[in-house]
mmCIF file of C-alpha atoms in Angstrom:
data_model
loop_
_atom_site.group_PDB
_atom_site.id
_atom_site.type_symbol
_atom_site.label_atom_id
_atom_site.label_comp_id
_atom_site.label_asym_id
_atom_site.label_seq_id
_atom_site.Cartn_x
_atom_site.Cartn_y
_atom_site.Cartn_z
ATOM 1 C CA MET F 1 -51.756 -52.592 56.774
ATOM 2 C CA PRO F 2 -54.337 -52.673 53.921
ATOM 3 C CA ALA F 3 -56.128 -49.767 55.553
ATOM 4 C CA GLN F 4 -52.959 -47.721 55.557
ATOM 5 C CA GLY F 5 -52.361 -48.406 51.876
ATOM 6 C CA LYS F 6 -55.850 -47.317 51.047
ATOM 7 C CA HIS F 7 -55.387 -44.154 53.057
ATOM 8 C CA ARG F 8 -52.264 -43.226 51.065
ATOM 9 C CA ARG F 9 -54.059 -43.689 47.753
ATOM 10 C CA SER F 10 -56.821 -41.411 48.937
ATOM 11 C CA GLN F 11 -54.330 -38.611 49.693
ATOM 12 C CA SER F 12 -52.752 -38.990 46.285
ATOM 13 C CA THR F 13 -56.148 -38.777 44.633
ATOM 14 C CA SER F 14 -57.049 -35.756 46.683
ATOM 15 C CA LEU F 15 -53.846 -33.951 45.700
ATOM 16 C CA ARG F 16 -54.448 -34.568 42.008
ATOM 17 C CA ARG F 17 -57.981 -33.326 42.265
ATOM 18 C CA GLY F 18 -56.838 -30.258 44.139
ATOM 19 C CA LEU F 19 -54.327 -29.487 41.398
ATOM 20 C CA ALA F 20 -57.024 -29.864 38.751
ATOM 21 C CA ALA F 21 -59.388 -27.648 40.669
ATOM 22 C CA VAL F 22 -56.835 -24.928 41.125
ATOM 23 C CA THR F 23 -55.904 -25.047 37.441
ATOM 24 C CA THR F 24 -59.510 -24.829 36.387
ATOM 25 C CA GLY F 25 -60.485 -22.201 38.913
ATOM 26 C CA GLY F 26 -57.866 -19.625 37.985
ATOM 27 C CA ALA F 27 -54.198 -18.797 37.815
ATOM 28 C CA VAL F 28 -54.186 -16.937 41.153
ATOM 29 C CA LEU F 29 -53.848 -20.191 43.152
ATOM 30 C CA ALA F 30 -51.433 -21.924 40.773
ATOM 31 C CA LEU F 31 -48.205 -20.765 42.532
ATOM 32 C CA PRO F 32 -48.814 -22.534 45.910
ATOM 33 C CA VAL F 33 -49.685 -25.802 44.180
ATOM 34 C CA ILE F 34 -46.550 -25.761 41.970
ATOM 35 C CA GLY F 35 -44.387 -24.885 44.931
ATOM 36 C CA ALA F 36 -45.539 -28.036 46.775
ATOM 37 C CA THR F 37 -43.409 -30.252 44.519
ATOM 38 C CA THR F 38 -40.077 -29.868 42.708
ATOM 39 C CA ALA F 39 -41.087 -32.160 39.855
ATOM 40 C CA PHE F 40 -42.576 -29.236 37.923
ATOM 41 C CA ALA F 41 -39.478 -26.944 37.969
ATOM 42 C CA ALA F 42 -38.858 -25.572 34.435
ATOM 43 C CA PRO F 43 -35.352 -26.344 33.017
ATOM 44 C CA ALA F 44 -33.149 -23.459 31.729
ATOM 45 C CA PRO F 45 -33.458 -22.839 27.941
ATOM 46 C CA ALA F 46 -30.847 -24.835 26.040
ATOM 47 C CA ALA F 47 -30.733 -22.475 23.046
ATOM 48 C CA ALA F 48 -29.331 -19.480 24.962
ATOM 49 C CA PRO F 49 -25.566 -20.316 24.570
ATOM 50 C CA GLN F 50 -25.932 -20.562 20.757
ATOM 51 C CA GLN F 51 -27.570 -17.143 20.595
ATOM 52 C CA ALA F 52 -24.667 -15.643 22.568
ATOM 53 C CA VAL F 53 -22.052 -17.177 20.293
ATOM 54 C CA ALA F 54 -23.529 -16.020 16.991
ATOM 55 C CA PRO F 55 -22.764 -12.231 17.352
ATOM 56 C CA ALA F 56 -19.109 -12.939 18.152
ATOM 57 C CA SER F 57 -18.827 -15.143 15.075
ATOM 58 C CA VAL F 58 -20.420 -12.431 12.952
ATOM 59 C CA ALA F 59 -17.889 -9.890 14.245
ATOM 60 C CA GLN F 60 -15.022 -12.218 13.330
ATOM 61 C CA ALA F 61 -16.480 -12.807 9.858
ATOM 62 C CA ASN F 62 -16.914 -9.075 9.239
ATOM 63 C CA SER F 63 -13.285 -8.340 10.178
ATOM 64 C CA ALA F 64 -11.683 -11.130 8.112
ATOM 65 C CA VAL F 65 -10.086 -8.759 5.597
ATOM 66 C CA GLN F 66 -8.433 -5.454 6.508
ATOM 67 C CA ALA F 67 -8.203 -2.430 4.180
ATOM 68 C CA ALA F 68 -4.810 -1.637 2.570
ATOM 69 C CA PRO F 69 -3.046 1.648 3.387
ATOM 70 C CA ALA F 70 -4.566 4.577 1.502
ATOM 71 C CA GLN F 71 -1.317 6.521 1.014
ATOM 72 C CA HIS F 72 2.416 5.929 0.784
ATOM 73 C CA SER F 73 5.171 8.433 1.591
ATOM 74 C CA VAL F 74 7.943 8.109 -0.993
ATOM 75 C CA ALA F 75 11.409 7.311 0.385
ATOM 76 C CA ALA F 76 14.734 7.977 -1.317
ATOM 77 C CA GLY F 77 15.517 5.442 -4.036
ATOM 78 C CA GLU F 78 11.924 4.230 -4.532
ATOM 79 C CA THR F 79 10.269 3.993 -7.946
ATOM 80 C CA LEU F 80 6.628 3.716 -9.018
ATOM 81 C CA SER F 81 7.121 0.118 -10.134
ATOM 82 C CA LYS F 82 8.668 -0.826 -6.775
ATOM 83 C CA ILE F 83 5.796 0.791 -4.843
ATOM 84 C CA ALA F 84 3.181 -0.805 -7.125
ATOM 85 C CA ARG F 85 4.730 -4.238 -6.491
ATOM 86 C CA GLU F 86 4.886 -3.677 -2.723
ATOM 87 C CA TYR F 87 1.204 -2.801 -2.463
ATOM 88 C CA SER F 88 -0.024 -5.086 -5.287
ATOM 89 C CA VAL F 89 -1.579 -2.135 -7.103
ATOM 90 C CA SER F 90 -4.044 -3.313 -9.755
ATOM 91 C CA GLY F 91 -2.800 -2.068 -13.116
ATOM 92 C CA GLY F 92 0.833 -1.764 -11.987
ATOM 93 C CA TRP F 93 2.909 1.385 -11.960
ATOM 94 C CA GLU F 94 0.966 2.795 -14.926
ATOM 95 C CA LYS F 95 -2.256 2.846 -12.861
ATOM 96 C CA LEU F 96 -0.386 4.247 -9.841
ATOM 97 C CA TYR F 97 1.084 7.021 -12.024
ATOM 98 C CA GLU F 98 -2.296 7.782 -13.600
ATOM 99 C CA GLY F 99 -3.847 8.308 -10.163
ATOM 100 C CA ASN F 100 -0.979 10.522 -8.950
ATOM 101 C CA ARG F 101 0.005 12.368 -12.145
ATOM 102 C CA LYS F 102 -0.723 15.822 -10.675
ATOM 103 C CA ILE F 103 1.742 15.379 -7.798
ATOM 104 C CA VAL F 104 4.373 13.336 -9.696
ATOM 105 C CA GLY F 105 4.452 15.494 -12.829
ATOM 106 C CA ASP F 106 4.905 14.601 -16.484
ATOM 107 C CA ASN F 107 7.855 12.274 -15.872
ATOM 108 C CA PRO F 108 6.916 8.973 -14.137
ATOM 109 C CA ASP F 109 10.602 8.106 -13.750
ATOM 110 C CA LEU F 110 11.046 10.985 -11.298
ATOM 111 C CA ILE F 111 9.314 10.894 -7.923
ATOM 112 C CA HIS F 112 10.582 13.138 -5.150
ATOM 113 C CA PRO F 113 11.154 11.736 -1.646
ATOM 114 C CA GLY F 114 8.489 12.826 0.819
ATOM 115 C CA ILE F 115 5.551 13.188 -1.586
ATOM 116 C CA LYS F 116 2.368 11.300 -0.716
ATOM 117 C CA LEU F 117 1.065 8.813 -3.289
ATOM 118 C CA THR F 118 -2.562 7.718 -3.198
ATOM 119 C CA LEU F 119 -2.745 3.920 -3.398
ATOM 120 C CA GLY F 120 -6.487 3.225 -3.112
ATOM 121 C CA THR F 121 -7.739 0.247 -1.098
ATOM 122 C CA LYS F 122 -7.927 -3.450 -1.664
ATOM 123 C CA THR F 123 -11.333 -5.167 -1.908
ATOM 124 C CA GLU F 124 -12.836 -5.807 1.529
ATOM 125 C CA ALA F 125 -15.187 -8.622 2.468
ATOM 126 C CA PRO F 126 -18.851 -7.552 2.090
ATOM 127 C CA SER F 127 -21.010 -7.282 5.219
ATOM 128 C CA GLY F 128 -24.748 -7.388 5.770
ATOM 129 C CA GLY F 129 -25.309 -9.996 3.026
ATOM 130 C CA LYS F 130 -26.595 -13.558 3.034
ATOM 131 C CA ALA F 131 -23.443 -14.831 4.730
ATOM 132 C CA ASP F 132 -23.968 -12.504 7.723
ATOM 133 C CA LYS F 133 -27.614 -13.533 8.026
ATOM 134 C CA ALA F 134 -26.537 -17.164 8.017
ATOM 135 C CA ALA F 135 -23.927 -16.361 10.661
ATOM 136 C CA GLU F 136 -26.646 -14.971 12.912
ATOM 137 C CA ALA F 137 -28.537 -18.235 12.574
ATOM 138 C CA SER F 138 -25.688 -20.521 13.736
ATOM 139 C CA PRO F 139 -21.977 -20.357 14.746
ATOM 140 C CA SER F 140 -21.063 -23.023 12.176
ATOM 141 C CA ALA F 141 -22.555 -20.858 9.409
ATOM 142 C CA ALA F 142 -20.468 -17.896 10.624
ATOM 143 C CA ARG F 143 -17.286 -19.967 10.473
ATOM 144 C CA GLY F 144 -18.181 -21.111 6.954
ATOM 145 C CA ALA F 145 -18.842 -17.522 5.848
ATOM 146 C CA GLU F 146 -15.531 -16.388 7.317
ATOM 147 C CA ALA F 147 -13.603 -19.103 5.482
ATOM 148 C CA ASP F 148 -15.400 -18.295 2.224
ATOM 149 C CA ARG F 149 -14.556 -14.573 2.561
ATOM 150 C CA ALA F 150 -10.899 -15.270 3.295
ATOM 151 C CA ASP F 151 -10.659 -17.543 0.259
ATOM 152 C CA ARG F 152 -12.467 -14.995 -1.955
ATOM 153 C CA SER F 153 -10.193 -12.203 -0.693
ATOM 154 C CA GLU F 154 -7.055 -14.207 -1.517
ATOM 155 C CA ARG F 155 -8.281 -14.712 -5.084
ATOM 156 C CA VAL F 156 -9.151 -11.029 -5.526
ATOM 157 C CA ASN F 157 -5.912 -9.685 -4.062
ATOM 158 C CA ALA F 158 -3.692 -12.212 -5.818
ATOM 159 C CA ALA F 159 -4.876 -11.227 -9.304
ATOM 160 C CA PRO F 160 -3.099 -7.793 -9.479
ATOM 161 C CA VAL F 161 0.251 -9.379 -8.568
ATOM 162 C CA ALA F 162 0.116 -11.577 -11.661
ATOM 163 C CA LYS F 163 -0.662 -8.543 -13.820
ATOM 164 C CA THR F 164 2.108 -6.295 -12.462
ATOM 165 C CA ALA F 165 4.952 -8.844 -12.668
ATOM 166 C CA PRO F 166 5.533 -8.562 -16.438
ATOM 167 C CA ALA F 167 5.596 -4.736 -16.270
ATOM 168 C CA ALA F 168 8.280 -4.821 -13.578
ATOM 169 C CA GLU F 169 10.533 -6.961 -15.742
ATOM 170 C CA LYS F 170 10.075 -4.874 -18.904
ATOM 171 C CA ALA F 171 13.436 -3.666 -20.216
ATOM 172 C CA VAL F 172 13.790 0.065 -20.944
ATOM 173 C CA THR F 173 16.029 1.271 -23.768
ATOM 174 C CA TYR F 174 17.231 4.824 -24.393
ATOM 175 C CA THR F 175 18.324 6.483 -27.601
ATOM 176 C CA ASN F 176 21.973 7.449 -27.936
ATOM 177 C CA ASP F 177 21.339 11.175 -28.175
ATOM 178 C CA LEU F 178 20.693 14.134 -25.888
ATOM 179 C CA ASP F 179 17.066 13.149 -25.313
ATOM 180 C CA GLY F 180 18.008 9.567 -24.411
ATOM 181 C CA TRP F 181 20.896 10.656 -22.151
ATOM 182 C CA ILE F 182 18.663 12.990 -20.158
ATOM 183 C CA LYS F 183 15.903 10.366 -19.778
ATOM 184 C CA GLU F 184 18.374 7.690 -18.663
ATOM 185 C CA SER F 185 19.909 10.104 -16.161
ATOM 186 C CA LEU F 186 16.436 10.933 -14.783
ATOM 187 C CA ALA F 187 15.771 7.211 -14.245
ATOM 188 C CA VAL F 188 19.019 6.852 -12.258
ATOM 189 C CA MET F 189 18.254 10.037 -10.316
ATOM 190 C CA ALA F 190 14.780 8.724 -9.412
ATOM 191 C CA GLU F 191 16.307 5.556 -7.973
ATOM 192 C CA GLN F 192 18.827 7.592 -5.961
ATOM 193 C CA GLY F 193 16.349 10.242 -4.798
ATOM 194 C CA ILE F 194 18.093 13.082 -6.684
ATOM 195 C CA PRO F 195 15.662 15.863 -7.713
ATOM 196 C CA GLY F 196 15.547 17.411 -11.178
ATOM 197 C CA THR F 197 13.379 17.656 -14.285
ATOM 198 C CA TYR F 198 13.943 17.158 -17.995
ATOM 199 C CA GLU F 199 13.446 20.874 -18.657
ATOM 200 C CA GLY F 200 15.923 21.934 -15.962
ATOM 201 C CA ILE F 201 18.616 19.563 -17.209
ATOM 202 C CA HIS F 202 18.106 20.387 -20.880
ATOM 203 C CA ARG F 203 18.187 24.143 -20.266
ATOM 204 C CA ASN F 204 21.513 23.967 -18.421
ATOM 205 C CA ILE F 205 23.095 21.583 -20.937
ATOM 206 C CA ILE F 206 22.330 23.915 -23.833
ATOM 207 C CA ARG F 207 23.863 26.825 -21.945
ATOM 208 C CA GLU F 208 26.994 24.951 -20.802
ATOM 209 C CA SER F 209 27.914 22.769 -23.801
ATOM 210 C CA SER F 210 25.273 23.174 -26.534
ATOM 211 C CA GLY F 211 24.652 19.421 -26.153
ATOM 212 C CA ASN F 212 28.242 18.343 -26.992
ATOM 213 C CA PRO F 213 29.336 15.546 -24.567
ATOM 214 C CA ALA F 214 33.018 16.080 -25.558
ATOM 215 C CA ALA F 215 33.006 19.821 -24.755
ATOM 216 C CA ILE F 216 35.905 21.117 -22.616
ATOM 217 C CA ASN F 217 36.775 24.577 -21.302
ATOM 218 C CA ASN F 218 40.514 25.261 -21.564
ATOM 219 C CA TRP F 219 40.485 28.999 -20.892
ATOM 220 C CA ASP F 220 38.698 29.788 -17.554
ATOM 221 C CA SER F 221 40.107 29.849 -14.010
ATOM 222 C CA ASN F 222 39.462 26.136 -13.524
ATOM 223 C CA ALA F 223 41.522 25.368 -16.624
ATOM 224 C CA VAL F 224 44.334 27.558 -15.290
ATOM 225 C CA LYS F 225 44.320 25.440 -12.117
ATOM 226 C CA GLY F 226 44.572 22.268 -14.195
ATOM 227 C CA THR F 227 40.981 21.123 -13.713
ATOM 228 C CA PRO F 228 39.089 22.189 -16.856
ATOM 229 C CA SER F 229 35.308 21.848 -17.021
ATOM 230 C CA LYS F 230 34.190 18.842 -19.099
ATOM 231 C CA GLY F 231 31.168 17.240 -20.694
ATOM 232 C CA LEU F 232 27.540 18.168 -21.163
ATOM 233 C CA LEU F 233 27.223 20.078 -17.880
ATOM 234 C CA GLN F 234 30.864 21.196 -17.686
ATOM 235 C CA VAL F 235 31.886 19.448 -14.473
ATOM 236 C CA ILE F 236 35.488 19.625 -13.204
ATOM 237 C CA ASP F 237 37.096 16.329 -12.179
ATOM 238 C CA PRO F 238 37.151 16.961 -8.375
ATOM 239 C CA THR F 239 33.414 17.727 -8.404
ATOM 240 C CA PHE F 240 32.669 14.751 -10.637
ATOM 241 C CA GLN F 241 34.545 12.400 -8.313
ATOM 242 C CA ALA F 242 32.901 13.832 -5.181
ATOM 243 C CA TYR F 243 29.359 13.581 -6.578
ATOM 244 C CA HIS F 244 29.707 10.566 -8.847
ATOM 245 C CA VAL F 245 26.604 8.326 -8.602
ATOM 246 C CA PRO F 246 27.276 4.581 -8.208
ATOM 247 C CA GLY F 247 26.131 2.537 -11.174
ATOM 248 C CA THR F 248 27.183 5.137 -13.742
ATOM 249 C CA SER F 249 30.464 5.370 -15.658
ATOM 250 C CA THR F 250 33.544 6.770 -13.929
ATOM 251 C CA ASP F 251 34.411 8.645 -17.127
ATOM 252 C CA SER F 252 33.438 12.312 -16.669
ATOM 253 C CA TYR F 253 32.843 12.606 -20.434
ATOM 254 C CA ASP F 254 30.195 9.877 -20.318
ATOM 255 C CA PRO F 255 26.885 11.730 -20.947
ATOM 256 C CA VAL F 256 24.755 9.930 -18.352
ATOM 257 C CA ALA F 257 27.471 9.940 -15.689
ATOM 258 C CA ASN F 258 28.210 13.631 -16.329
ATOM 259 C CA ILE F 259 24.545 14.672 -16.099
ATOM 260 C CA THR F 260 23.843 12.579 -13.004
ATOM 261 C CA ALA F 261 26.915 13.789 -11.091
ATOM 262 C CA ALA F 262 26.192 17.424 -12.000
ATOM 263 C CA CYS F 263 22.558 17.093 -10.840
ATOM 264 C CA ASN F 264 23.723 15.453 -7.605
ATOM 265 C CA TYR F 265 26.071 18.402 -7.000
ATOM 266 C CA ALA F 266 23.352 20.947 -7.886
ATOM 267 C CA ALA F 267 20.891 19.244 -5.509
ATOM 268 C CA ASP F 268 23.428 19.445 -2.674
ATOM 269 C CA ARG F 269 24.246 23.113 -3.274
ATOM 270 C CA TYR F 270 21.102 24.636 -4.820
ATOM 271 C CA GLY F 271 18.352 22.155 -3.969
ATOM 272 C CA SER F 272 17.934 21.025 -7.583
ATOM 273 C CA ILE F 273 19.370 21.491 -11.059
ATOM 274 C CA ASP F 274 16.063 23.251 -11.787
ATOM 275 C CA ASN F 275 17.250 26.130 -9.585
ATOM 276 C CA VAL F 276 20.408 26.715 -11.666
ATOM 277 C CA PHE F 277 20.156 29.501 -14.266
ATOM 278 C CA GLY F 278 23.807 30.450 -14.707
ATOM 279 C CA ALA F 279 27.353 29.485 -13.810
ATOM 280 C CA TYR F 280 27.340 27.068 -10.904
#
């Protein structure tokens, strides 16, 4: 038995020496020696899963905030203030009008359905900065960068809402004269999607009534039929009732109600009061 134990130790010593000799002699013989035992198998790198996760986290961080629509197609009844509120336009309806003055025209109270308003874009989260480099280093850094961007975006996008709220509540007053009546009518028409301009309305009023809201025609064919033309735009009662705009007076002599109903009728028959240059 002692001899056998000694024999085993000799083999162990021989194997170690052989391994040392192979290592010293050159790398060509290293593969057979390593293959003789499984104790030297190299473990898989532990850092690989973290490297695979980082790009996905960076992609999520870069897409945290989406851009706002660049344009808005005006629908019937919409106003600049309503659209500015809906899209949280910085600077309110005044800024929206300033950027679209060429297409809207000189009167911000009148926007035609179907026109395209440029809204601009909201601030997006920056990419390629220190936060993205940190995200590449570790998934936890990417999650922190994403949360920071979302919080920063909320602060940036919330600010315009606070600025536009007072403008939306601002009361508008109109003078009790021809200029004020036309401007008030244009505001109602803009809300209802009825086309027409200040110049078109004023031109027809001067021709029909010379600006007298109590004017009445008692001599033409309509008068003979018992329905004389009345008011600033000389509207007969059946036409006034058919094209009366809700929210205005039901009195056909009322200046704003008379103008608005007449423009509603002209839009239906001629496309706009601007297209009327004579008896209508």
